[in-house]
Amino acid sequence: MEMHGTEALTFKKGLKDGLPICLGYISVSFTFGMMATQGGLPLWAVMLITMSNMTSAGQFAGTELILSGGHYIELVVTTFVINIRYMLMSLSLSQKVDGAMTSLQRLVLSFGVTDEIFAVAMKQDGSIGARYLLGLILTPYTGWTLGTLLGGTATGLLPVSVRTALGIAIYGMFIAIIIPPAKHTRPISLAIAIAVVLSCLFRWTPFLNRISGGWVIILCAVIASAYAALRYPVDDPEVQE
């Protein structure tokens, strides 16, 4: 019976499932392209950064450090801390991929594991094959690259108010990804609630608010997901409502 779920996850379905992420990425990477070129980076360098990273928060933070003249060590540590969550996502996703996926395929496809792609992949029924995951990554990657190109070439054409408004696009995209599964799955809604409460504590509690944003993301994600995993193990028949 499990094979039916695997067969349904084709390359075409991956492309289709990645389309909403692609549309969200265009607006976010559009802002990145504007920010980077306005800061003085040539368009070819901006495109090289975006095509070799595809990491929203880490990409923004790293580029801002470059533009502000930050040290290499600071750049490496900051981007590592912000992007370390992808290691946790990849470890979790590796438990869901098809056993027939080769090590080379895993290495190549791991490049495209982002928050949104991870969320969409994990909510699929059954194991995930290389073709589906490739399609799921390819569409958002195209949107991410296209948005950066458009933003980089349109610098100076839009008013400041519009550029600022585009900065909140990434938060809307996150909400659109997590709310639908949270409405039907208790472990996800619980993990989100715990992460929100912890984030507020780190933001408003004295001393805790001195911890860097990257570490806060990691701590909240690990604590919330670990509690949900222990409270609702995968083989627990009461996981799904």
GROMACS .gro file of C-alpha atoms in nm:
model
  241
    1MET     CA    1   0.000   0.000   0.000
    2GLU     CA    2   0.290   0.232   0.071
    3MET     CA    3   0.399   0.209  -0.292
    4HIS     CA    4   0.095   0.404  -0.406
    5GLY     CA    5   0.213   0.708  -0.213
    6THR     CA    6   0.563   0.678  -0.363
    7GLU     CA    7   0.437   0.640  -0.721
    8ALA     CA    8   0.218   0.948  -0.690
    9LEU     CA    9   0.519   1.163  -0.603
   10THR     CA   10   0.643   1.217  -0.957
   11PHE     CA   11   0.874   1.484  -1.102
   12LYS     CA   12   0.571   1.667  -1.243
   13LYS     CA   13   0.399   1.669  -0.904
   14GLY     CA   14   0.718   1.805  -0.751
   15LEU     CA   15   0.719   2.091  -1.000
   16LYS     CA   16   0.354   2.161  -0.921
   17ASP     CA   17   0.402   2.148  -0.544
   18GLY     CA   18   0.701   2.380  -0.572
   19LEU     CA   19   0.509   2.646  -0.767
   20PRO     CA   20   0.364   2.828  -0.459
   21ILE     CA   21   0.714   2.837  -0.309
   22CYS     CA   22   0.848   2.968  -0.638
   23LEU     CA   23   0.601   3.258  -0.639
   24GLY     CA   24   0.690   3.343  -0.280
   25TYR     CA   25   1.062   3.324  -0.353
   26ILE     CA   26   1.037   3.569  -0.643
   27SER     CA   27   0.921   3.852  -0.418
   28VAL     CA   28   1.178   3.775  -0.147
   29SER     CA   29   1.473   3.734  -0.385
   30PHE     CA   30   1.357   4.044  -0.571
   31THR     CA   31   1.422   4.235  -0.249
   32PHE     CA   32   1.759   4.064  -0.211
   33GLY     CA   33   1.861   4.161  -0.563
   34MET     CA   34   1.771   4.523  -0.498
   35MET     CA   35   1.948   4.531  -0.162
   36ALA     CA   36   2.269   4.378  -0.293
   37THR     CA   37   2.300   4.591  -0.607
   38GLN     CA   38   2.208   4.906  -0.418
   39GLY     CA   39   2.492   4.823  -0.181
   40GLY     CA   40   2.738   4.832  -0.467
   41LEU     CA   41   2.779   4.467  -0.569
   42PRO     CA   42   2.785   4.401  -0.944
   43LEU     CA   43   2.492   4.207  -1.083
   44TRP     CA   44   2.708   3.909  -1.178
   45ALA     CA   45   2.829   3.876  -0.817
   46VAL     CA   46   2.473   3.901  -0.684
   47MET     CA   47   2.360   3.629  -0.923
   48LEU     CA   48   2.656   3.410  -0.825
   49ILE     CA   49   2.565   3.445  -0.457
   50THR     CA   50   2.198   3.365  -0.511
   51MET     CA   51   2.258   3.070  -0.748
   52SER     CA   52   2.514   2.908  -0.518
   53ASN     CA   53   2.324   2.961  -0.191
   54MET     CA   54   1.941   2.980  -0.206
   55THR     CA   55   1.931   3.057   0.165
   56SER     CA   56   1.709   3.352   0.238
   57ALA     CA   57   1.807   3.460   0.590
   58GLY     CA   58   2.170   3.347   0.561
   59GLN     CA   59   2.203   3.510   0.221
   60PHE     CA   60   2.067   3.842   0.342
   61ALA     CA   61   2.285   3.841   0.655
   62GLY     CA   62   2.600   3.734   0.472
   63THR     CA   63   2.558   3.994   0.199
   64GLU     CA   64   2.493   4.269   0.452
   65LEU     CA   65   2.818   4.175   0.626
   66ILE     CA   66   3.003   4.192   0.293
   67LEU     CA   67   2.857   4.534   0.220
   68SER     CA   68   2.942   4.662   0.569
   69GLY     CA   69   3.300   4.538   0.546
   70GLY     CA   70   3.270   4.255   0.799
   71HIS     CA   71   3.555   4.012   0.860
   72TYR     CA   72   3.567   3.673   0.691
   73ILE     CA   73   3.541   3.494   1.027
   74GLU     CA   74   3.232   3.692   1.120
   75LEU     CA   75   3.082   3.615   0.782
   76VAL     CA   76   3.152   3.242   0.814
   77VAL     CA   77   3.026   3.211   1.171
   78THR     CA   78   2.711   3.415   1.108
   79THR     CA   79   2.606   3.228   0.798
   80PHE     CA   80   2.694   2.895   0.962
   81VAL     CA   81   2.479   2.967   1.266
   82ILE     CA   82   2.185   3.090   1.060
   83ASN     CA   83   2.205   2.802   0.816
   84ILE     CA   84   2.280   2.525   1.066
   85ARG     CA   85   1.908   2.452   1.085
   86TYR     CA   86   1.936   2.301   0.738
   87MET     CA   87   2.147   2.024   0.890
   88LEU     CA   88   1.860   1.938   1.124
   89MET     CA   89   1.613   1.948   0.837
   90SER     CA   90   1.834   1.730   0.618
   91LEU     CA   91   1.876   1.476   0.898
   92SER     CA   92   1.500   1.459   0.942
   93LEU     CA   93   1.434   1.448   0.568
   94SER     CA   94   1.689   1.169   0.521
   95GLN     CA   95   1.460   0.943   0.723
   96LYS     CA   96   1.179   1.002   0.474
   97VAL     CA   97   1.355   0.967   0.140
   98ASP     CA   98   1.328   0.652  -0.067
   99GLY     CA   99   1.586   0.389   0.022
  100ALA     CA  100   1.671   0.358  -0.349
  101MET     CA  101   1.806   0.714  -0.359
  102THR     CA  102   2.182   0.701  -0.417
  103SER     CA  103   2.440   0.888  -0.212
  104LEU     CA  104   2.518   1.112  -0.510
  105GLN     CA  105   2.152   1.202  -0.548
  106ARG     CA  106   2.131   1.280  -0.177
  107LEU     CA  107   2.439   1.503  -0.198
  108VAL     CA  108   2.309   1.695  -0.499
  109LEU     CA  109   1.951   1.735  -0.375
  110SER     CA  110   2.060   1.839  -0.027
  111PHE     CA  111   2.164   2.171  -0.183
  112GLY     CA  112   1.798   2.259  -0.234
  113VAL     CA  113   1.667   2.182   0.115
  114THR     CA  114   1.512   2.505   0.244
  115ASP     CA  115   1.254   2.573   0.512
  116GLU     CA  116   0.964   2.577   0.269
  117ILE     CA  117   1.078   2.281   0.058
  118PHE     CA  118   1.138   2.081   0.376
  119ALA     CA  119   0.789   2.162   0.506
  120VAL     CA  120   0.620   2.058   0.181
  121ALA     CA  121   0.829   1.741   0.148
  122MET     CA  122   0.767   1.625   0.504
  123LYS     CA  123   0.391   1.651   0.478
  124GLN     CA  124   0.379   1.409   0.183
  125ASP     CA  125   0.248   1.061   0.247
  126GLY     CA  126   0.499   0.780   0.213
  127SER     CA  127   0.864   0.799   0.117
  128ILE     CA  128   1.004   1.060  -0.123
  129GLY     CA  129   1.191   0.971  -0.441
  130ALA     CA  130   1.470   1.165  -0.613
  131ARG     CA  131   1.250   1.271  -0.906
  132TYR     CA  132   0.983   1.426  -0.687
  133LEU     CA  133   1.239   1.606  -0.471
  134LEU     CA  134   1.420   1.734  -0.781
  135GLY     CA  135   1.096   1.880  -0.917
  136LEU     CA  136   1.010   2.027  -0.577
  137ILE     CA  137   1.349   2.202  -0.567
  138LEU     CA  138   1.376   2.305  -0.932
  139THR     CA  139   1.072   2.535  -0.942
  140PRO     CA  140   1.163   2.735  -0.629
  141TYR     CA  141   1.526   2.755  -0.746
  142THR     CA  142   1.409   2.904  -1.074
  143GLY     CA  143   1.192   3.156  -0.890
  144TRP     CA  144   1.473   3.244  -0.651
  145THR     CA  145   1.715   3.309  -0.937
  146LEU     CA  146   1.461   3.496  -1.151
  147GLY     CA  147   1.354   3.718  -0.861
  148THR     CA  148   1.714   3.814  -0.786
  149LEU     CA  149   1.775   3.898  -1.151
  150LEU     CA  150   1.462   4.115  -1.169
  151GLY     CA  151   1.541   4.289  -0.840
  152GLY     CA  152   1.901   4.351  -0.937
  153THR     CA  153   1.808   4.504  -1.272
  154ALA     CA  154   1.516   4.707  -1.133
  155THR     CA  155   1.718   4.886  -0.863
  156GLY     CA  156   1.621   5.250  -0.845
  157LEU     CA  157   1.299   5.210  -1.037
  158LEU     CA  158   1.074   5.146  -0.734
  159PRO     CA  159   1.001   5.388  -0.447
  160VAL     CA  160   1.140   5.316  -0.097
  161SER     CA  161   0.795   5.230   0.043
  162VAL     CA  162   0.750   4.949  -0.210
  163ARG     CA  163   1.099   4.811  -0.144
  164THR     CA  164   1.030   4.807   0.231
  165ALA     CA  165   0.695   4.633   0.185
  166LEU     CA  166   0.861   4.358  -0.016
  167GLY     CA  167   1.075   4.280   0.291
  168ILE     CA  168   0.779   4.124   0.474
  169ALA     CA  169   0.706   3.884   0.189
  170ILE     CA  170   0.917   3.610   0.343
  171TYR     CA  171   0.706   3.607   0.661
  172GLY     CA  172   0.386   3.573   0.461
  173MET     CA  173   0.542   3.284   0.274
  174PHE     CA  174   0.631   3.104   0.599
  175ILE     CA  175   0.276   3.147   0.729
  176ALA     CA  176   0.130   3.011   0.406
  177ILE     CA  177   0.350   2.702   0.439
  178ILE     CA  178   0.287   2.608   0.803
  179ILE     CA  179  -0.080   2.699   0.860
  180PRO     CA  180  -0.246   2.443   0.625
  181PRO     CA  181  -0.077   2.133   0.778
  182ALA     CA  182  -0.109   2.278   1.129
  183LYS     CA  183  -0.488   2.291   1.089
  184HIS     CA  184  -0.502   1.913   1.043
  185THR     CA  185  -0.206   1.776   1.242
  186ARG     CA  186  -0.176   1.825   1.616
  187PRO     CA  187   0.204   1.765   1.644
  188ILE     CA  188   0.273   2.040   1.389
  189SER     CA  189   0.038   2.289   1.554
  190LEU     CA  190   0.191   2.207   1.894
  191ALA     CA  191   0.548   2.250   1.764
  192ILE     CA  192   0.453   2.586   1.608
  193ALA     CA  193   0.290   2.705   1.931
  194ILE     CA  194   0.595   2.607   2.138
  195ALA     CA  195   0.830   2.775   1.892
  196VAL     CA  196   0.624   3.095   1.900
  197VAL     CA  197   0.621   3.106   2.283
  198LEU     CA  198   0.996   3.041   2.300
  199SER     CA  199   1.066   3.307   2.038
  200CYS     CA  200   0.869   3.560   2.245
  201LEU     CA  201   1.063   3.463   2.557
  202PHE     CA  202   1.395   3.509   2.377
  203ARG     CA  203   1.277   3.841   2.236
  204TRP     CA  204   1.137   4.002   2.551
  205THR     CA  205   1.318   3.840   2.847
  206PRO     CA  206   1.624   4.027   2.982
  207PHE     CA  207   1.954   3.844   2.924
  208LEU     CA  208   1.784   3.598   2.686
  209ASN     CA  209   1.733   3.882   2.439
  210ARG     CA  210   2.111   3.912   2.412
  211ILE     CA  211   2.134   3.578   2.231
  212SER     CA  212   2.186   3.616   1.857
  213GLY     CA  213   1.896   3.556   1.622
  214GLY     CA  214   2.063   3.257   1.464
  215TRP     CA  215   2.098   3.075   1.796
  216VAL     CA  216   1.742   3.164   1.891
  217ILE     CA  217   1.615   3.004   1.570
  218ILE     CA  218   1.817   2.689   1.640
  219LEU     CA  219   1.713   2.662   2.007
  220CYS     CA  220   1.345   2.719   1.933
  221ALA     CA  221   1.345   2.471   1.646
  222VAL     CA  222   1.530   2.199   1.838
  223ILE     CA  223   1.324   2.232   2.157
  224ALA     CA  224   0.986   2.253   1.980
  225SER     CA  225   1.054   1.972   1.733
  226ALA     CA  226   1.217   1.748   1.997
  227TYR     CA  227   0.919   1.784   2.229
  228ALA     CA  228   0.673   1.715   1.946
  229ALA     CA  229   0.878   1.412   1.832
  230LEU     CA  230   0.885   1.267   2.185
  231ARG     CA  231   0.520   1.347   2.252
  232TYR     CA  232   0.398   1.215   1.916
  233PRO     CA  233   0.635   0.949   1.779
  234VAL     CA  234   0.583   0.865   1.409
  235ASP     CA  235   0.464   0.512   1.472
  236ASP     CA  236   0.207   0.632   1.727
  237PRO     CA  237  -0.140   0.556   1.585
  238GLU     CA  238  -0.277   0.868   1.754
  239VAL     CA  239  -0.048   1.107   1.564
  240GLN     CA  240  -0.305   1.189   1.299
  241GLU     CA  241  -0.640   1.314   1.413
   0.00000   0.00000   0.00000
